[in-house]
mmCIF file of C-alpha atoms in Angstrom:
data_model
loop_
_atom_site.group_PDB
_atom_site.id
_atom_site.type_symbol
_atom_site.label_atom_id
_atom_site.label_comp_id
_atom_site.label_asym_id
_atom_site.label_seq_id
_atom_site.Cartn_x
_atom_site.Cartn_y
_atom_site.Cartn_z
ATOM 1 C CA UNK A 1 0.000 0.000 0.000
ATOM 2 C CA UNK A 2 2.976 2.332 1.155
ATOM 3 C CA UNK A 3 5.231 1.895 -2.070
ATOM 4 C CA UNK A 4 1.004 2.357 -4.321
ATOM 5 C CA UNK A 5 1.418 5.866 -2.349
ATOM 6 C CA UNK A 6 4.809 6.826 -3.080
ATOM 7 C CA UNK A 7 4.445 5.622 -6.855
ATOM 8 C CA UNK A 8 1.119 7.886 -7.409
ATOM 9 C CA UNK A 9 2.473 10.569 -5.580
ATOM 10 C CA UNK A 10 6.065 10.407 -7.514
ATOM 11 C CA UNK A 11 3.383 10.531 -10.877
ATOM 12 C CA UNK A 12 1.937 13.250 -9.636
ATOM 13 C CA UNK A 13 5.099 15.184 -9.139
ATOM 14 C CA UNK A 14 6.788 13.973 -12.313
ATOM 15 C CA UNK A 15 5.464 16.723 -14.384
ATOM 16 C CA UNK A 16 7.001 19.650 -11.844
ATOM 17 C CA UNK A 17 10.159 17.359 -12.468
ATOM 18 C CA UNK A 18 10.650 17.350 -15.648
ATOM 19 C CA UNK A 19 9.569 21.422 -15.857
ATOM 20 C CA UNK A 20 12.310 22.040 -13.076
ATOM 21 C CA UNK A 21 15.064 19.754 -15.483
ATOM 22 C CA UNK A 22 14.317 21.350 -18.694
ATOM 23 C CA UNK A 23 14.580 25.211 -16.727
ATOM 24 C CA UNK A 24 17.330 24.326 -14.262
ATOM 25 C CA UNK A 25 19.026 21.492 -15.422
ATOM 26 C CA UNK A 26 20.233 21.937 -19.065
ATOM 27 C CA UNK A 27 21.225 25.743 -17.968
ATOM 28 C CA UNK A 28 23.095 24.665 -15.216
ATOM 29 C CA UNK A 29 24.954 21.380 -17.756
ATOM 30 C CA UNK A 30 25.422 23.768 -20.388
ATOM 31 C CA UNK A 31 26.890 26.441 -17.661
ATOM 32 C CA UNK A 32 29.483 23.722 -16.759
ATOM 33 C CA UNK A 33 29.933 22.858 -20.080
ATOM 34 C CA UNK A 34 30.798 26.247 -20.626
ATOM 35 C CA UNK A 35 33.052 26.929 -18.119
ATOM 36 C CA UNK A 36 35.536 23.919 -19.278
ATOM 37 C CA UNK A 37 35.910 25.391 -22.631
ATOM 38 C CA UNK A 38 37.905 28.626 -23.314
ATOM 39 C CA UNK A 39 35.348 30.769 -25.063
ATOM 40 C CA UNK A 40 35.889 34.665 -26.576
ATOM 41 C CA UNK A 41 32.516 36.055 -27.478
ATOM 42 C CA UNK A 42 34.748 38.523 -29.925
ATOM 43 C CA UNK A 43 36.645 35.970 -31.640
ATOM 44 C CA UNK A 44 33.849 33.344 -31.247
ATOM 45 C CA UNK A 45 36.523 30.762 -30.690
ATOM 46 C CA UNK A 46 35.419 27.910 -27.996
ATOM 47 C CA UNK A 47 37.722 25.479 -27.387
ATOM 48 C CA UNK A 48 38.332 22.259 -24.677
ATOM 49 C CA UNK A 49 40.504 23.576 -21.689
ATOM 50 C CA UNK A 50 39.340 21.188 -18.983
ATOM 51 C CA UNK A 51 40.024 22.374 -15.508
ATOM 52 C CA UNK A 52 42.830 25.560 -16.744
ATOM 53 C CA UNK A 53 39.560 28.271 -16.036
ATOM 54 C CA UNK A 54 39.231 27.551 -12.460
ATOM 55 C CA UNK A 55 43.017 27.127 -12.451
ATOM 56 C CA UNK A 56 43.988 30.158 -13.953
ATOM 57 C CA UNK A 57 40.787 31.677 -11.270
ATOM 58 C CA UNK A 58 42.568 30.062 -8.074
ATOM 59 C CA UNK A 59 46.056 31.617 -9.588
ATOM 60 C CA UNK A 60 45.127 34.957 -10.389
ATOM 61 C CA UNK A 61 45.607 37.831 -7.338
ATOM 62 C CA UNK A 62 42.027 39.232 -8.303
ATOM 63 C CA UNK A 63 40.695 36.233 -6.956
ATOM 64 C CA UNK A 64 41.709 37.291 -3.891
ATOM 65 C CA UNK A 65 40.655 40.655 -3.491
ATOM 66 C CA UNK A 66 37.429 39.701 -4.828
ATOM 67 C CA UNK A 67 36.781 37.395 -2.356
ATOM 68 C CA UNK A 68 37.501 39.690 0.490
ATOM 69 C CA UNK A 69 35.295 42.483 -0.988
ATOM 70 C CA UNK A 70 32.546 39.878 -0.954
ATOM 71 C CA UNK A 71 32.996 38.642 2.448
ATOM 72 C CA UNK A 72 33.419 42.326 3.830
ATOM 73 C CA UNK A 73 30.140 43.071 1.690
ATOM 74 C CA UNK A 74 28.354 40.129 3.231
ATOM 75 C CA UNK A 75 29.618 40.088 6.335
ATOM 76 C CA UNK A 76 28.473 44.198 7.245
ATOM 77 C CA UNK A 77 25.143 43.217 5.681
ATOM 78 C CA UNK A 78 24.006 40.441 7.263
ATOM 79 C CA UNK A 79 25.470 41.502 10.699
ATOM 80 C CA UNK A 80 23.776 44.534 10.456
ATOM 81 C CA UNK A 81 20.258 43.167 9.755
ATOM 82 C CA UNK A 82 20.630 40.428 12.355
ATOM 83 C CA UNK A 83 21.411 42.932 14.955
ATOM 84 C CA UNK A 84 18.628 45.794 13.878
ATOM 85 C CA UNK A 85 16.131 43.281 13.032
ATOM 86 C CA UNK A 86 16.604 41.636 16.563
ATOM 87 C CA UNK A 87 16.703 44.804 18.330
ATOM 88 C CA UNK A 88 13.020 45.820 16.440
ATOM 89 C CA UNK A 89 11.883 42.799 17.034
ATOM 90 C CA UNK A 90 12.432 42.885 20.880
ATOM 91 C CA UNK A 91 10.642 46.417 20.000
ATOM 92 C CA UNK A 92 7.853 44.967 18.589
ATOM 93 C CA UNK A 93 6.934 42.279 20.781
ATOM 94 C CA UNK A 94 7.131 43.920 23.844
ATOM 95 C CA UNK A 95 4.559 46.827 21.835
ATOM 96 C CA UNK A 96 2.554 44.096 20.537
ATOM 97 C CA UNK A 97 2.157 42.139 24.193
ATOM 98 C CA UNK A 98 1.260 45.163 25.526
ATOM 99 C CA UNK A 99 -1.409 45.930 22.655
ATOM 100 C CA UNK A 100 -0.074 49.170 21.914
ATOM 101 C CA UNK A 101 -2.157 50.895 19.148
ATOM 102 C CA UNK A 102 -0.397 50.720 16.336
ATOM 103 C CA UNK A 103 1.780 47.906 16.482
ATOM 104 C CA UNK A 104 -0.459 45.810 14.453
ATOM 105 C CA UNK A 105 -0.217 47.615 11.520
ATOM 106 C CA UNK A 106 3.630 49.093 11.709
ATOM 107 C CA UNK A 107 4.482 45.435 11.962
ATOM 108 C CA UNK A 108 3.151 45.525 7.975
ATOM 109 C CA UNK A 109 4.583 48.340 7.045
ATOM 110 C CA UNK A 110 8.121 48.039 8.640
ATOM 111 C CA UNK A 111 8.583 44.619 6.173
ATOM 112 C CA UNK A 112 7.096 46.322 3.036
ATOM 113 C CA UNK A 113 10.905 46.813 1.461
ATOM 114 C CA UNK A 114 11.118 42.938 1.221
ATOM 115 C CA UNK A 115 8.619 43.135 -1.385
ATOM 116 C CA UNK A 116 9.929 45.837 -3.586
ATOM 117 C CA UNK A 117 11.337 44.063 -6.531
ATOM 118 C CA UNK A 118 16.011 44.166 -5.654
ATOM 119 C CA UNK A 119 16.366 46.141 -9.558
ATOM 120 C CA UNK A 120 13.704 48.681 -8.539
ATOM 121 C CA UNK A 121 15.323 49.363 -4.902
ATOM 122 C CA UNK A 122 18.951 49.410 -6.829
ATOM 123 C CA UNK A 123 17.243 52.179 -8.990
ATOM 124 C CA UNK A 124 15.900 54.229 -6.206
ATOM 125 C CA UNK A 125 18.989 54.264 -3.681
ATOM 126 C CA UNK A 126 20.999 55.062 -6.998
ATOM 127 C CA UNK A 127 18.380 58.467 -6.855
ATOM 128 C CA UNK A 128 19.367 58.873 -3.046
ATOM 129 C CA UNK A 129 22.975 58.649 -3.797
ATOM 130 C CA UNK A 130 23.285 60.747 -6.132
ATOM 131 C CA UNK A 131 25.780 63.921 -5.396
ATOM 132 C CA UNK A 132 24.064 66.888 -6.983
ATOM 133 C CA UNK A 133 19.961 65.919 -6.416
ATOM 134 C CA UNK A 134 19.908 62.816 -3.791
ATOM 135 C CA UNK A 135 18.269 62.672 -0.764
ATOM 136 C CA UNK A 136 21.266 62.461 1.548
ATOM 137 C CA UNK A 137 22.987 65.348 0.717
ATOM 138 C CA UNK A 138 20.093 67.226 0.522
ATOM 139 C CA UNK A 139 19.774 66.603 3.938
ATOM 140 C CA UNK A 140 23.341 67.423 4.636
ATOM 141 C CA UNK A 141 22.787 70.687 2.663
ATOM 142 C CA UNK A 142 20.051 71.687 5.158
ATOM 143 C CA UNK A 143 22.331 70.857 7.824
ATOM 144 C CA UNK A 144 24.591 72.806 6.603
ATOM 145 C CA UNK A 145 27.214 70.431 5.943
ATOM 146 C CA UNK A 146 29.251 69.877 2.473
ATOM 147 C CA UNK A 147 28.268 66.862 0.316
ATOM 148 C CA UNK A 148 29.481 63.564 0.574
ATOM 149 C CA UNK A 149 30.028 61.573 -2.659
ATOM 150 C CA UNK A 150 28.798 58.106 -0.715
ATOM 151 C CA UNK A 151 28.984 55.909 -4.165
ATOM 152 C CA UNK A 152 32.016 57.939 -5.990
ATOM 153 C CA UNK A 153 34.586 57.374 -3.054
ATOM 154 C CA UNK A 154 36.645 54.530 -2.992
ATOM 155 C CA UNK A 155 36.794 54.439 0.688
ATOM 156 C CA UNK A 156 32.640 54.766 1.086
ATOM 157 C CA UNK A 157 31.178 53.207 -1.687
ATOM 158 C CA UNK A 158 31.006 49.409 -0.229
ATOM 159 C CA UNK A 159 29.574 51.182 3.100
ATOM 160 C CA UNK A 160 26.722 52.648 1.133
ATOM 161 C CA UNK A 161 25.892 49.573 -0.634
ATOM 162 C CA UNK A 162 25.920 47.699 2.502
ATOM 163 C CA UNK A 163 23.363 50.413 3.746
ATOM 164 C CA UNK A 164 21.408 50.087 0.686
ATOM 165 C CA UNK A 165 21.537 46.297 1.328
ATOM 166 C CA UNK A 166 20.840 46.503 4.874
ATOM 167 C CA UNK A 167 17.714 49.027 4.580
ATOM 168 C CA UNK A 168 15.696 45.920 2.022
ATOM 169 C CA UNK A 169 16.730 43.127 3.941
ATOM 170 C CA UNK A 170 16.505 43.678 7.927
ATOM 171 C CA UNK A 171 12.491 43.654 7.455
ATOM 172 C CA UNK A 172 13.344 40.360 6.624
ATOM 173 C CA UNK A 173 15.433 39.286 9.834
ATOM 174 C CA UNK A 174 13.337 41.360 11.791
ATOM 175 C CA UNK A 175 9.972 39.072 10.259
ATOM 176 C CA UNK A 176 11.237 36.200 11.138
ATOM 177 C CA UNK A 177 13.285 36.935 14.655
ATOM 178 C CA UNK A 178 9.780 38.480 15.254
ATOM 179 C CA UNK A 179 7.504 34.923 14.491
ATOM 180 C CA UNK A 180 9.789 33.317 15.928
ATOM 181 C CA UNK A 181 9.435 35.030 19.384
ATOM 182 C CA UNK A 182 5.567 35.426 19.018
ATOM 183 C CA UNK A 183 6.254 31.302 19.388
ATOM 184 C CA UNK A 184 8.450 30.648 22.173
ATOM 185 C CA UNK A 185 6.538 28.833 24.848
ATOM 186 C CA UNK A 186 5.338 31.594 28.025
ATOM 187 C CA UNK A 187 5.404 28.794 30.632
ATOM 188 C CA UNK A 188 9.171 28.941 30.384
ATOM 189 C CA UNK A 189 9.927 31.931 30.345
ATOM 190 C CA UNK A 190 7.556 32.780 33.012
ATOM 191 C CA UNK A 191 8.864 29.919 35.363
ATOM 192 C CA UNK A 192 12.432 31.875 35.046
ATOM 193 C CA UNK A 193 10.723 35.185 35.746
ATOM 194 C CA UNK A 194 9.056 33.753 38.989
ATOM 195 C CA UNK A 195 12.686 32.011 40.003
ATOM 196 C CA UNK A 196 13.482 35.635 40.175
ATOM 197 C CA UNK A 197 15.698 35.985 36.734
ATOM 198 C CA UNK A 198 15.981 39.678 35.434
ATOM 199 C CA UNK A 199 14.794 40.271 31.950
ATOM 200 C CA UNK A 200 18.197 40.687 30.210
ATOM 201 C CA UNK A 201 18.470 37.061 32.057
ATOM 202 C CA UNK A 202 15.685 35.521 30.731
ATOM 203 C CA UNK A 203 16.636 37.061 26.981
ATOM 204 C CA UNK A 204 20.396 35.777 27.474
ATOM 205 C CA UNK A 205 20.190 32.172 29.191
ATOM 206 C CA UNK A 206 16.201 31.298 28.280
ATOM 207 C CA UNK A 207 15.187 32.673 24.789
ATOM 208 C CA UNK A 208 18.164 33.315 22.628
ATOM 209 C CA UNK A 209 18.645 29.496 23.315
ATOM 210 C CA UNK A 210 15.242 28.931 22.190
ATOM 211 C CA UNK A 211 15.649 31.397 19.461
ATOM 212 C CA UNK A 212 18.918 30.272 18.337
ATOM 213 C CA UNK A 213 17.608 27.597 15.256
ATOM 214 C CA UNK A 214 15.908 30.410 14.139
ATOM 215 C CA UNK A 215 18.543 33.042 14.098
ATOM 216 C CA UNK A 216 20.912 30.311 12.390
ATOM 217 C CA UNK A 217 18.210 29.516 9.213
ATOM 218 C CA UNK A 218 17.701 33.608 9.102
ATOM 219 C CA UNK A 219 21.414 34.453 8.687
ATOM 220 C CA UNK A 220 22.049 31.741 6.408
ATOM 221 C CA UNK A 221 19.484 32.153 3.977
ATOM 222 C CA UNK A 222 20.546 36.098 3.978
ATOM 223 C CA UNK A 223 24.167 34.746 3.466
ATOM 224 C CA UNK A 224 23.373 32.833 0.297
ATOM 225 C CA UNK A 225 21.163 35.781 -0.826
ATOM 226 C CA UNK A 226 24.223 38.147 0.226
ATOM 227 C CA UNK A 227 26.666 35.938 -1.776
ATOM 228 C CA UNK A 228 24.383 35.743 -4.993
ATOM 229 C CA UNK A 229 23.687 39.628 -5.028
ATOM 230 C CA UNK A 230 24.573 41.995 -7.905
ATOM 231 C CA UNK A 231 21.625 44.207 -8.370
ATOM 232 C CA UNK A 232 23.229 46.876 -6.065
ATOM 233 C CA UNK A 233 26.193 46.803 -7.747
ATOM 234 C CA UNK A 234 25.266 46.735 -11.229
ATOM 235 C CA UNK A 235 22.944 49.718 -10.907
ATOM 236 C CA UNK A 236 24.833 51.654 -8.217
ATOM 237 C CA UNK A 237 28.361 51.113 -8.926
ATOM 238 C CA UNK A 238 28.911 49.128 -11.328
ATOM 239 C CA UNK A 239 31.717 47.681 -9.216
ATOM 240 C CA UNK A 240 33.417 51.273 -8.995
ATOM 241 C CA UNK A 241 35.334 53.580 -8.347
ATOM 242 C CA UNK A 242 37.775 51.383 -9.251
ATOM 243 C CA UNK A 243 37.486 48.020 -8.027
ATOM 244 C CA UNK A 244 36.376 48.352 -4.553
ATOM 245 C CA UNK A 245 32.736 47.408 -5.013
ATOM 246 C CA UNK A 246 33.404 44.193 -7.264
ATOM 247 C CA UNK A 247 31.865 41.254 -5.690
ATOM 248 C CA UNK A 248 32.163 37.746 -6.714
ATOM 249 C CA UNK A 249 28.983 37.701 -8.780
ATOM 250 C CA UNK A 250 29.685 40.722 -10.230
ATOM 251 C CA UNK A 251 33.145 39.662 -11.002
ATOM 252 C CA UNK A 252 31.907 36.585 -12.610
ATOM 253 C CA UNK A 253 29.450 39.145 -15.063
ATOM 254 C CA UNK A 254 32.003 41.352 -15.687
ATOM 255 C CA UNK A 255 34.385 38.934 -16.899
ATOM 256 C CA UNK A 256 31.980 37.435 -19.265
ATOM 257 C CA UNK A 257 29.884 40.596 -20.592
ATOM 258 C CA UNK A 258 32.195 43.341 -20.301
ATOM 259 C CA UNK A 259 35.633 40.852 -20.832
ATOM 260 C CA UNK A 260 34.050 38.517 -23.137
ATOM 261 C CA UNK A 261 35.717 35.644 -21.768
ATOM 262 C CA UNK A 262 32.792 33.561 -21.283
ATOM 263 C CA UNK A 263 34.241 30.361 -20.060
ATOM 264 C CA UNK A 264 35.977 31.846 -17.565
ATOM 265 C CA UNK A 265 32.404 33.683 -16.517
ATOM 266 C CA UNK A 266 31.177 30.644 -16.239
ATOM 267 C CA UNK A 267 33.537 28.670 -14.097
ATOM 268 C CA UNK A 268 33.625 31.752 -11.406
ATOM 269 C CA UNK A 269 29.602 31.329 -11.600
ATOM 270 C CA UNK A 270 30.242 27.603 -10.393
ATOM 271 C CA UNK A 271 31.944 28.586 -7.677
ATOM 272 C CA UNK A 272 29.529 30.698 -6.442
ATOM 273 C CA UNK A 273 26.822 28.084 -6.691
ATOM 274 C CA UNK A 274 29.760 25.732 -5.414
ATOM 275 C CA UNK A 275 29.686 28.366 -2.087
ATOM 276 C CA UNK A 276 25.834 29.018 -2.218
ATOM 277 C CA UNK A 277 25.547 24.793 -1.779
ATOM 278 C CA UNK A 278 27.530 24.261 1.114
ATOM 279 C CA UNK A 279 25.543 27.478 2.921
ATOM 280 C CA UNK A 280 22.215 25.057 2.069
ATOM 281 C CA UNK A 281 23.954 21.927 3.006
ATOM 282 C CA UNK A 282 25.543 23.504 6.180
ATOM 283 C CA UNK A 283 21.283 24.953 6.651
ATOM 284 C CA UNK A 284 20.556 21.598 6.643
ATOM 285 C CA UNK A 285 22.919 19.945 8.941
ATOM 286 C CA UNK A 286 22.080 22.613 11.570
ATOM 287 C CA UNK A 287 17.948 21.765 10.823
ATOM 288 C CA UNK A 288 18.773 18.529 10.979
ATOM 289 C CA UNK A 289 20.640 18.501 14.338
ATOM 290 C CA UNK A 290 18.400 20.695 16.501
ATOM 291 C CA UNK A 291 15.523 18.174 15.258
ATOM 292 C CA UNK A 292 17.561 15.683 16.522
ATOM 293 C CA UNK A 293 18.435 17.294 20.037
ATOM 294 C CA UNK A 294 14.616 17.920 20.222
ATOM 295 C CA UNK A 295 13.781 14.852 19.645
ATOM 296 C CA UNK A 296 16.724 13.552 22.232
ATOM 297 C CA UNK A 297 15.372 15.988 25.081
#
């Protein structure tokens, strides 16, 4: 009866299957094709070079600086939204338990950046940015203080992209932080407050151990989303002044749009799939343990 189940269902779910192989699968084959092949868009010439692209990747001193201009990019953004998003979310709850008016419907409006579309938010801090007519240093101006040029400096452009970054996604950590409180059990937490624990107690020993599965699935799905970003860069900066805004994914565009060396595009996209499947596998292995100390205790 069990394997009459799992046949129908895998019938019903063969369709979706072969949908997902013909959109993901034969891009993603003919993207590792691609990046085993030396291939000049202006020259047109494509030819076998095995493993030399990610070689010649894992050789060259770019690779390097890259790499830390992604992790310093990723890093400042995600930290940033985990700490603001818990902080409002502490914010919220407390409003919210105390059914402040109000808090019901900021609550919807605070996480209404998430669903702005990443190109059209790229677009509009690119407005705010800019040094003659943007928001920022029209505010300066007001202030009376001289303009800064936040995405034409090498020394401030990351910064502003990470605030850019950081204003879309800590809605997002915030959400979740948020329905994840809204579910932590009262009866312990209130059997902590009536052993006589202080509040910053009962947050630091009671529910950031509680909370702590869901703080670990927040940051890494920002991480992988972090890692996998170029819509900030590509409208804002296009990885300028200089190099100092390149990121990886960016890196991997430039080299095969703007360089034409398309095999060598490719084989930096791998990696960054490569780095975006060991953030899901690691997801997983941390899902996969708490279930199992839950299950344990």
């Amino acid at each position: 009866m069990a394997l009459r189940s799992r046949s129908a269902a895998l019938a019903f779910v063969a369709p979706s299957l072969a949908c997902l192989a013909a959109v993901i699968g034969y891009p993603l084959a003919e993207a590792v094709a691609t990046s085993l092949h030396r291939w000049n868009l202006i020259s047109g010439v494509r030819r076998w070079a095995g493993l030399q692209n990610y070689l010649d990747i894992a050789q060259d001193p770019q690779t390097v600086r890259v790499a830390a201009v992604t992790l310093v990019y990723t890093g400042l953004a995600v930290g940033i939204e985990l700490l603001i998003g818990f902080a409002v979310a502490l914010l919220f709850r407390e409003g919210l338990a105390r059914r402040l008016p109000g808090f019901a419907l900021m609550r919807v409006v605070v996480c209404v950046p998430i669903v702005i579309a990443p190109l059209i938010w790229a677009f509009y801090f690119r407005s705010l940015y800019s040094p003659q007519f943007g928001a920022f240093n029209m505010v300066l101006g007001w202030l009376g203080l001289p303009p800064v040029p936040w995405v034409n400096s090498p020394d401030l452009a990351l910064y502003a992209l990470v605030v850019a970054d950081a204003w879309q996604w800590t809605p997002f950590m915030f959400a979740v932080i948020l329905a994840g409180m809204l579910t932590l059990p009262g009866e312990v937490v209130e059997a902590a407050r009536v052993d006589g624990a202080t509040r910053l107690q009962i947050l630091r020993l009671v529910e950031l151990p509680l909370l702590r599965p869901i703080l670990l699935v927040a940051v890494l799905l920002r991480l992988i989303d972090a890692i996998k970003n170029i819509d900030l860069v590509l409208v804002i900066t296009q990885g300028g002044p200089g190099t100092s805004t390149e990121i990886l994914n960016f890196y991997a565009y430039r080299t095969s749009f703007q360089d034409f060396q398309v095999g060598r595009g490719a084989a930096l996209a791998m990696i960054v799939l490569a780095l975006i499947l060991v953030l899901v596998l690691l997801l997983l292995g941390t899902l996969r343990r708490f279930k199992t100390a839950e299950s344990d205790a």
